[in-house]
Amino acid sequence: MRLLKRFLLFITFQEFILLSAFFLVSIVSYGVTGRVHFGRAGRICHTLILIIACFLAYIGVKDTLTAPPELSTCKLAWQLTKRTFVILRDWMPLFFAISMYAYLYGLTEAMSTVNRDAELLAADRFLFGETPAVLFDSYVSWWLTELLSMVYMTMMFFPPALLVCLYIKGDKKAFQRVSVGLMVICFLGYGGYFLVPAIGPVHFIPKAFNNHLLGGAMTNIEQNLQHQSRTPRDCFPSMHVAIPTLMNAFAFVCYKPFLVAGVPLLAGISVATLYLRYHYFVDIVAGFLLGILVFYLTTPLMKFWQREKERLRSSLSLL
């Protein structure tokens, strides 16, 4: 028990969420499929490892070239080791956010064979008479498909862009808050895939569309990414809306220049998810509300974590 307490004092809140999430998904995966399911995480993990390796190599070369001449090789190596360890710990949430999605591939099908598309579609038709994905069908054009495919893909850059800005700025407190928020929203959002499994209009009502989404290079890249990495039944809530909403909310209080591009892109992504037939309107609403909810939850959760760590620290000092 004492060793466990010391371990909890050592790890950050982000690492605690990371370990808890992977442990929970592994247990659920083993209980449902009889094995620990890794989905398509391998391909993404290899890419991330390559990116991290290149980044750390750049840091190593830069620090080596700018090191004072009197600094010994052993001290320089020790400084580089410590800095590498800090960077890896700081950026673990981004790894979590990306790899956990791929980790779920195939698990949603094993968990449930019942789709909730009919209910989501009924909600859209109650609001608009038809789901917006079908309403957009009459406006399909080559240039609009190409543009919105490009806008749709910008979602993956929202978390790293804001985190890089805060990291360079040196605002470690804000960086940690955004990191915790990112991990919490992924944990809750991915849970929504299991609670409300849905495949989206493009697969549920394909005959409702009269026009094919034909575009150029951006459209082909976006469609290939969807084919290779998309987890089935990942509609509710729309994480393409939830994550940019959360990043813009954090940017409003931490780094307002981010909003210049962040707000227009969030609006464009919201339209793109409907135009490209991946989501129902209620998915968009759920994603927006989830982003706002997590924004307001993050600070209380971090304060709770700090209080519990203080209690652990006090209990250890009494032993």
XYZ file of C-alpha atoms in Angstrom:
319
model
C 0.000 0.000 0.000
C 2.848 2.375 0.829
C 4.444 1.647 -2.559
C 1.129 2.374 -4.323
C 0.819 5.686 -2.501
C 4.311 6.687 -3.532
C 3.536 5.758 -7.125
C 0.376 7.916 -7.088
C 2.396 10.820 -5.703
C 4.951 10.421 -8.494
C 2.586 10.339 -11.471
C 0.690 13.307 -12.910
C -3.068 13.513 -13.323
C -2.639 13.029 -17.065
C -0.693 9.830 -16.519
C -3.278 8.579 -14.040
C -6.064 9.069 -16.612
C -3.905 7.442 -19.283
C -3.197 4.336 -17.218
C -6.790 4.079 -16.004
C -8.196 4.347 -19.531
C -5.902 1.727 -21.049
C -6.462 -0.587 -18.087
C -10.256 -0.226 -18.331
C -10.351 -0.750 -22.096
C -8.028 -3.758 -21.801
C -10.247 -5.359 -19.150
C -13.396 -4.727 -21.206
C -11.671 -5.987 -24.346
C -10.535 -9.193 -22.655
C -13.957 -9.774 -21.112
C -15.734 -9.370 -24.467
C -13.278 -10.865 -26.959
C -11.144 -13.116 -24.754
C -7.980 -11.192 -25.569
C -6.486 -7.747 -25.166
C -7.556 -5.895 -28.289
C -5.125 -3.427 -29.837
C -7.224 -2.476 -32.859
C -5.223 -0.465 -35.359
C -3.120 1.310 -32.766
C 0.102 -0.185 -34.087
C 0.235 1.869 -37.296
C -0.464 5.135 -35.508
C 1.941 4.309 -32.691
C 4.737 3.710 -35.185
C 4.097 7.093 -36.799
C 4.032 8.830 -33.421
C 7.235 7.123 -32.343
C 8.921 8.352 -35.525
C 7.702 11.922 -34.958
C 8.778 11.902 -31.297
C 12.170 10.426 -32.222
C 12.765 13.168 -34.807
C 11.697 15.863 -32.338
C 13.979 14.554 -29.587
C 16.842 14.231 -32.064
C 16.354 17.894 -32.994
C 16.358 18.895 -29.301
C 19.501 16.828 -28.698
C 21.404 18.368 -31.625
C 20.266 21.890 -30.723
C 21.225 21.561 -27.049
C 24.560 19.984 -27.957
C 25.469 22.779 -30.376
C 24.435 25.538 -27.963
C 25.960 23.958 -24.820
C 28.722 25.965 -23.040
C 32.243 24.735 -23.942
C 33.071 24.113 -20.281
C 30.135 21.690 -19.876
C 31.419 18.133 -19.672
C 30.074 15.352 -21.887
C 28.620 13.495 -18.906
C 26.757 16.559 -17.628
C 25.461 17.348 -21.120
C 24.231 13.761 -21.526
C 22.521 13.945 -18.130
C 20.798 17.238 -19.038
C 19.599 15.800 -22.347
C 18.284 12.696 -20.586
C 16.335 14.762 -18.045
C 14.911 17.040 -20.733
C 13.874 14.074 -22.864
C 12.088 12.514 -19.892
C 10.227 15.775 -19.134
C 9.184 16.256 -22.768
C 7.892 12.698 -23.055
C 5.843 13.059 -19.859
C 4.446 16.418 -20.946
C 3.321 15.192 -24.350
C 1.906 11.824 -23.333
C -1.719 13.128 -23.527
C -1.399 13.728 -27.270
C -0.213 10.143 -27.709
C -3.189 9.009 -25.614
C -5.727 11.004 -27.601
C -4.590 9.599 -30.928
C -3.696 6.024 -30.051
C -6.738 5.336 -27.874
C -9.051 5.950 -30.849
C -7.218 3.343 -32.907
C -7.186 1.064 -29.868
C -10.993 0.922 -30.049
C -11.060 -0.326 -33.641
C -13.111 -3.503 -33.808
C -14.062 -3.331 -30.131
C -17.237 -1.325 -30.760
C -18.517 -4.058 -33.082
C -17.720 -6.725 -30.518
C -19.465 -4.769 -27.760
C -22.705 -4.139 -29.629
C -24.323 -5.222 -32.873
C -27.234 -2.790 -32.480
C -26.884 0.618 -34.127
C -28.719 3.683 -32.837
C -28.791 5.441 -36.187
C -32.574 5.181 -36.440
C -33.021 7.194 -33.234
C -30.449 9.814 -34.250
C -31.973 10.122 -37.703
C -35.443 10.478 -36.178
C -34.191 13.318 -33.975
C -32.783 15.144 -37.004
C -35.993 14.662 -38.967
C -37.992 15.968 -36.012
C -35.884 19.136 -36.025
C -35.413 19.742 -39.757
C -37.716 17.348 -41.601
C -34.596 15.547 -42.856
C -31.065 15.057 -41.613
C -28.762 17.889 -42.837
C -26.480 15.393 -44.589
C -29.308 14.670 -47.043
C -30.261 18.354 -47.300
C -26.688 19.171 -48.326
C -26.868 16.612 -51.144
C -28.340 19.127 -53.591
C -25.372 21.472 -52.980
C -22.642 18.919 -53.663
C -19.881 20.201 -55.945
C -16.268 19.333 -56.703
C -14.754 22.456 -55.155
C -16.947 22.328 -52.021
C -16.093 18.681 -51.416
C -12.400 19.436 -51.805
C -12.553 22.445 -49.476
C -14.573 20.769 -46.743
C -12.437 17.613 -46.907
C -9.407 19.777 -46.170
C -11.230 21.622 -43.369
C -12.415 18.321 -41.883
C -8.834 17.087 -41.569
C -7.720 20.188 -39.641
C -9.320 18.764 -36.487
C -6.277 16.582 -35.832
C -4.093 19.705 -35.617
C -6.173 21.513 -32.975
C -4.706 19.851 -29.840
C -1.030 19.880 -30.893
C -1.302 23.450 -32.238
C -2.642 24.904 -28.980
C -0.346 22.765 -26.830
C 2.709 23.838 -28.858
C 1.724 27.505 -28.479
C 1.413 27.129 -24.710
C 4.618 25.064 -24.488
C 6.619 27.680 -26.357
C 4.989 30.430 -24.302
C 6.148 28.625 -21.157
C 2.693 28.542 -19.579
C 3.089 25.143 -17.939
C -0.083 25.498 -15.839
C -2.248 26.161 -18.898
C -0.463 23.395 -20.805
C -1.337 20.901 -18.074
C -4.940 22.098 -17.921
C -5.390 21.655 -21.672
C -3.708 18.241 -21.491
C -6.044 17.054 -18.749
C -9.062 18.401 -20.628
C -7.963 16.620 -23.803
C -7.651 13.304 -22.018
C -10.964 13.663 -20.187
C -12.860 14.534 -23.366
C -11.342 11.549 -25.175
C -12.270 9.238 -22.325
C -15.880 10.503 -22.212
C -16.273 10.847 -25.964
C -15.039 7.365 -26.749
C -17.372 6.072 -24.066
C -20.212 7.596 -26.064
C -19.363 5.272 -28.955
C -20.255 2.307 -26.759
C -23.365 3.876 -25.227
C -24.786 5.157 -28.536
C -23.200 3.119 -31.356
C -23.944 4.569 -34.790
C -22.391 4.250 -38.240
C -23.518 7.590 -39.690
C -25.726 8.664 -42.620
C -23.193 7.665 -45.278
C -23.583 4.000 -44.290
C -27.047 3.944 -42.737
C -28.993 5.668 -45.532
C -26.715 5.491 -48.618
C -29.673 5.435 -51.035
C -30.834 8.837 -49.770
C -27.910 10.500 -51.588
C -28.066 11.172 -55.314
C -24.640 12.774 -55.782
C -21.218 11.264 -55.181
C -18.675 13.251 -53.160
C -16.038 13.642 -55.858
C -13.052 15.909 -55.303
C -9.323 16.137 -55.828
C -6.208 15.317 -53.820
C -7.548 16.499 -50.452
C -10.726 14.488 -50.868
C -8.754 11.367 -51.736
C -6.454 11.800 -48.725
C -9.384 12.356 -46.370
C -11.316 9.361 -47.702
C -8.237 7.120 -47.490
C -7.661 8.179 -43.899
C -11.270 7.367 -43.082
C -11.003 3.981 -44.742
C -7.735 3.061 -43.014
C -8.213 4.407 -39.508
C -11.841 5.217 -38.755
C -13.417 3.241 -35.927
C -16.909 2.027 -36.892
C -19.815 3.315 -34.775
C -17.971 6.511 -33.862
C -20.701 9.073 -34.521
C -22.128 10.075 -31.151
C -20.831 12.451 -29.942
C -18.907 14.060 -32.781
C -15.338 14.272 -31.525
C -14.514 16.350 -34.597
C -16.649 19.046 -32.984
C -16.018 18.265 -29.307
C -12.217 18.569 -29.390
C -12.032 21.867 -31.368
C -14.770 23.274 -29.116
C -12.696 22.411 -26.058
C -9.497 23.804 -27.580
C -11.223 27.085 -28.484
C -12.675 27.369 -24.980
C -9.215 26.921 -23.475
C -7.713 29.332 -25.994
C -10.234 31.979 -24.937
C -8.767 32.015 -21.415
C -5.167 30.955 -22.154
C -4.122 32.072 -25.641
C -6.607 34.285 -27.515
C -4.577 34.574 -30.794
C -5.463 30.903 -31.390
C -9.125 31.912 -31.840
C -8.382 33.772 -35.083
C -8.117 30.456 -36.897
C -9.771 28.232 -34.295
C -13.297 29.655 -34.376
C -13.701 29.737 -38.201
C -12.253 26.247 -38.484
C -14.637 24.931 -35.820
C -17.569 26.329 -37.817
C -16.166 24.815 -41.009
C -15.574 21.417 -39.392
C -19.152 21.381 -38.074
C -20.468 21.926 -41.598
C -17.975 19.437 -43.070
C -19.076 16.602 -40.773
C -22.615 16.994 -42.122
C -21.711 17.667 -45.751
C -19.365 14.664 -45.873
C -22.220 12.525 -44.415
C -20.334 11.290 -41.362
C -22.652 12.735 -38.700
C -26.186 13.630 -37.771
C -26.954 17.099 -36.456
C -27.557 15.756 -32.948
C -23.990 14.378 -32.998
C -22.740 17.918 -33.573
C -24.823 19.308 -30.714
C -23.610 16.525 -28.404
C -19.997 17.205 -29.384
C -20.332 20.930 -28.715
C -21.977 20.357 -25.328
C -19.339 17.772 -24.397
C -16.558 20.251 -25.192
C -18.147 22.936 -22.997
C -18.834 20.441 -20.195
C -15.238 19.198 -20.108
C -13.948 22.787 -20.157
C -15.822 23.517 -16.922
C -14.976 20.130 -15.400
C -11.228 20.300 -15.918
C -10.315 22.779 -13.169
C -12.412 21.077 -10.436
C -10.941 17.707 -11.425
C -7.387 19.065 -11.203
C -8.106 20.619 -7.805
C -9.572 17.326 -6.597
C -6.451 15.497 -7.755
C -4.214 17.976 -5.921
C -6.238 17.612 -2.717
C -5.989 13.831 -2.866
C -2.236 14.014 -3.448
C -1.894 16.252 -0.410
C -3.832 13.720 1.643
C -1.564 10.934 0.410
C 1.504 12.993 1.188
C 0.218 13.680 4.694
C -0.618 10.024 5.315
C 2.876 8.964 4.220
C 4.518 11.507 6.517
C 2.608 10.008 9.466
C 3.840 6.483 8.771
